[in-house]
mmCIF file of C-alpha atoms in Angstrom:
data_model
loop_
_atom_site.group_PDB
_atom_site.id
_atom_site.type_symbol
_atom_site.label_atom_id
_atom_site.label_comp_id
_atom_site.label_asym_id
_atom_site.label_seq_id
_atom_site.Cartn_x
_atom_site.Cartn_y
_atom_site.Cartn_z
ATOM 1 C CA TYR A 1 -1.801 1.127 -17.322
ATOM 2 C CA PHE A 2 -1.840 2.459 -13.756
ATOM 3 C CA THR A 3 -4.857 4.693 -14.305
ATOM 4 C CA GLU A 4 -7.085 1.700 -15.026
ATOM 5 C CA ALA A 5 -8.912 -0.034 -12.163
ATOM 6 C CA LYS A 6 -7.316 -3.469 -12.585
ATOM 7 C CA GLY A 7 -7.678 -4.725 -9.010
ATOM 8 C CA THR A 8 -5.937 -8.052 -8.527
ATOM 9 C CA SER A 9 -4.933 -8.087 -12.218
ATOM 10 C CA PHE A 10 -2.135 -5.552 -11.717
ATOM 11 C CA GLU A 11 1.216 -7.171 -12.456
ATOM 12 C CA HIS A 12 2.941 -8.106 -9.215
ATOM 13 C CA TYR A 13 6.220 -6.840 -10.658
ATOM 14 C CA TRP A 14 5.161 -3.219 -10.164
ATOM 15 C CA PHE A 15 4.390 -3.713 -6.481
ATOM 16 C CA GLN A 16 7.709 -5.499 -5.971
ATOM 17 C CA LYS A 17 9.664 -2.845 -7.876
ATOM 18 C CA LEU A 18 7.974 -0.122 -5.873
ATOM 19 C CA GLU A 19 8.891 -1.899 -2.603
ATOM 20 C CA TYR A 20 12.527 -1.856 -3.643
ATOM 21 C CA ILE A 21 12.437 1.813 -4.643
ATOM 22 C CA LEU A 22 10.694 2.770 -1.391
ATOM 23 C CA TRP A 23 13.285 0.752 0.553
ATOM 24 C CA THR A 24 16.158 2.606 -1.148
ATOM 25 C CA GLN A 25 14.527 5.983 -0.460
ATOM 26 C CA GLU A 26 13.614 5.355 3.189
ATOM 27 C CA PRO A 27 14.941 8.245 5.310
ATOM 28 C CA ASP A 28 17.651 7.483 7.876
ATOM 29 C CA THR A 29 15.299 8.393 10.731
ATOM 30 C CA GLU A 30 12.867 5.671 9.595
ATOM 31 C CA ARG A 31 15.658 3.139 9.097
ATOM 32 C CA GLN A 32 16.296 3.258 12.848
ATOM 33 C CA LEU A 33 12.817 1.939 13.673
ATOM 34 C CA LYS A 34 12.493 -1.673 14.789
ATOM 35 C CA GLN A 35 9.733 -2.383 12.264
ATOM 36 C CA PHE A 36 11.991 -1.253 9.414
ATOM 37 C CA ASN A 37 15.013 -3.194 10.676
ATOM 38 C CA ASN A 38 12.871 -6.346 10.869
ATOM 39 C CA TYR A 39 11.400 -5.730 7.393
ATOM 40 C CA ARG A 40 12.534 -7.888 4.488
ATOM 41 C CA ILE A 41 11.647 -7.713 0.826
ATOM 42 C CA THR A 42 10.261 -11.163 0.121
ATOM 43 C CA ALA A 43 8.298 -12.869 -2.629
ATOM 44 C CA LYS A 44 4.637 -12.061 -2.182
ATOM 45 C CA ASN A 45 1.711 -12.961 -4.375
ATOM 46 C CA SER A 46 -1.550 -11.785 -2.832
ATOM 47 C CA VAL A 47 -3.057 -8.417 -3.740
ATOM 48 C CA GLU A 48 -4.856 -6.807 -0.803
ATOM 49 C CA HIS A 49 -7.471 -4.073 -1.105
ATOM 50 C CA VAL A 50 -6.703 -1.669 1.742
ATOM 51 C CA TYR A 51 -10.225 -0.306 1.517
ATOM 52 C CA PRO A 52 -11.791 -3.779 1.530
ATOM 53 C CA GLN A 53 -13.981 -5.221 -1.180
ATOM 54 C CA HIS A 54 -16.515 -6.372 1.407
ATOM 55 C CA GLU A 55 -15.988 -4.078 4.364
ATOM 56 C CA GLU A 56 -17.187 -5.482 7.679
ATOM 57 C CA HIS A 57 -19.643 -2.609 8.255
ATOM 58 C CA GLN A 58 -20.961 -2.761 4.671
ATOM 59 C CA ASN A 59 -19.373 0.606 3.762
ATOM 60 C CA THR A 60 -18.485 0.926 0.088
ATOM 61 C CA ILE A 61 -16.609 3.149 -2.336
ATOM 62 C CA GLU A 62 -16.818 3.419 -6.114
ATOM 63 C CA ARG A 63 -15.329 0.379 -7.881
ATOM 64 C CA ASP A 64 -12.820 2.504 -9.834
ATOM 65 C CA PHE A 65 -11.254 3.572 -6.537
ATOM 66 C CA LEU A 66 -11.602 0.185 -4.872
ATOM 67 C CA ASP A 67 -9.595 -1.513 -7.654
ATOM 68 C CA ALA A 68 -7.161 1.374 -8.204
ATOM 69 C CA PHE A 69 -3.415 0.884 -7.803
ATOM 70 C CA GLY A 70 -3.598 3.454 -5.001
ATOM 71 C CA ASN A 71 -5.796 1.157 -2.902
ATOM 72 C CA LEU A 72 -3.818 -2.030 -3.467
ATOM 73 C CA VAL A 73 -0.776 -3.601 -1.869
ATOM 74 C CA LEU A 74 1.061 -6.880 -2.450
ATOM 75 C CA LEU A 75 1.272 -9.136 0.604
ATOM 76 C CA SER A 76 1.839 -12.765 1.432
ATOM 77 C CA PRO A 77 -1.363 -14.830 1.583
ATOM 78 C CA GLY A 78 -1.049 -15.016 5.387
ATOM 79 C CA GLU A 79 -0.654 -11.259 5.739
ATOM 80 C CA ASN A 80 -3.576 -10.699 3.388
ATOM 81 C CA SER A 81 -5.906 -13.026 5.284
ATOM 82 C CA SER A 82 -4.909 -11.433 8.602
ATOM 83 C CA TYR A 83 -6.377 -8.126 7.375
ATOM 84 C CA SER A 84 -9.408 -9.744 5.727
ATOM 85 C CA ASN A 85 -12.422 -7.451 5.360
ATOM 86 C CA GLN A 86 -11.626 -5.276 8.347
ATOM 87 C CA ALA A 87 -12.311 -1.563 8.237
ATOM 88 C CA VAL A 88 -9.211 0.393 7.190
ATOM 89 C CA LYS A 89 -8.553 1.854 10.648
ATOM 90 C CA LYS A 90 -8.586 -1.662 12.156
ATOM 91 C CA LYS A 91 -6.027 -2.704 9.555
ATOM 92 C CA LEU A 92 -3.884 0.248 10.649
ATOM 93 C CA VAL A 93 -4.011 -0.899 14.291
ATOM 94 C CA ASP A 94 -2.995 -4.429 13.273
ATOM 95 C CA PHE A 95 -0.196 -3.087 11.035
ATOM 96 C CA GLU A 96 1.260 -0.940 13.802
ATOM 97 C CA ALA A 97 1.183 -3.822 16.292
ATOM 98 C CA LYS A 98 3.377 -6.035 14.115
ATOM 99 C CA PRO A 99 7.127 -6.303 14.815
ATOM 100 C CA GLN A 100 7.940 -5.556 11.145
ATOM 101 C CA TYR A 101 6.356 -3.806 8.200
ATOM 102 C CA ASP A 102 4.388 -6.049 5.852
ATOM 103 C CA SER A 103 4.992 -3.612 3.002
ATOM 104 C CA LEU A 104 6.534 -0.170 2.601
ATOM 105 C CA LYS A 105 3.716 0.775 0.216
ATOM 106 C CA LEU A 106 1.255 -0.140 2.956
ATOM 107 C CA LYS A 107 3.306 1.914 5.404
ATOM 108 C CA ALA A 108 2.956 4.920 3.067
ATOM 109 C CA MET A 109 -0.788 4.316 2.776
ATOM 110 C CA PHE A 110 -1.248 4.216 6.538
ATOM 111 C CA LYS A 111 0.933 7.305 6.986
ATOM 112 C CA LEU A 112 -1.445 9.188 4.691
ATOM 113 C CA LEU A 113 -4.448 7.741 6.532
ATOM 114 C CA LYS A 114 -3.074 8.998 9.838
ATOM 115 C CA GLU A 115 -2.257 12.440 8.436
ATOM 116 C CA GLN A 116 -5.723 12.913 6.957
ATOM 117 C CA ASP A 117 -7.711 10.669 9.332
ATOM 118 C CA ASN A 118 -9.427 9.064 6.369
ATOM 119 C CA TRP A 119 -8.987 6.522 3.576
ATOM 120 C CA GLN A 120 -11.430 7.326 0.806
ATOM 121 C CA GLU A 121 -11.290 8.352 -2.859
ATOM 122 C CA LYS A 122 -9.198 11.478 -2.163
ATOM 123 C CA GLN A 123 -6.510 9.598 -0.243
ATOM 124 C CA ILE A 124 -6.456 6.720 -2.731
ATOM 125 C CA LYS A 125 -5.902 9.180 -5.599
ATOM 126 C CA GLN A 126 -3.191 11.004 -3.639
ATOM 127 C CA HIS A 127 -1.352 7.809 -2.719
ATOM 128 C CA GLN A 128 -1.543 6.543 -6.292
ATOM 129 C CA SER A 129 -0.166 9.831 -7.606
ATOM 130 C CA GLU A 130 2.699 9.746 -5.086
ATOM 131 C CA MET A 131 3.611 6.145 -5.960
ATOM 132 C CA LEU A 132 3.490 6.810 -9.715
ATOM 133 C CA THR A 133 5.724 9.856 -9.234
ATOM 134 C CA ILE A 134 8.226 7.650 -7.389
ATOM 135 C CA LEU A 135 8.139 5.030 -10.157
ATOM 136 C CA ALA A 136 8.478 7.666 -12.892
ATOM 137 C CA GLY A 137 11.387 9.283 -11.040
ATOM 138 C CA HIS A 138 13.142 5.953 -10.787
ATOM 139 C CA TYR A 139 12.861 5.407 -14.523
ATOM 140 C CA GLY A 140 13.950 8.965 -15.303
ATOM 141 C CA ASP A 141 10.560 10.302 -16.418
ATOM 142 C CA LYS A 142 10.217 13.557 -14.502
ATOM 143 C CA GLU A 143 6.774 14.441 -15.934
#
């Protein structure tokens, strides 16, 4: 299921479940941050492509990566429209300026972006693998 490029057709449940798991696993050092303390798990229903579908500078990536679970995050419609078709690094700047995290999955994506100074196919695959490992671990599948 997760290896298919489903884009906005991914079930919202999996994003919401992952938010909860990430919240329970957040290290104590991160829990002290203002953005985490202001963060709330809320009902969200808008799937955002972190690498945008129509990037403002006309940059593109292969559709299988664009619509991969590793490039997607569930946000509120307002949060989603605030990011729009901005380049990924602009989205990072906006994310860091907010008083709370929009999503812990998005936080993990931007952490990887900062570590590797890029958000392309390699980072999307890595993030997806990390998130699927977290989900599998939660459900007891250690493979």
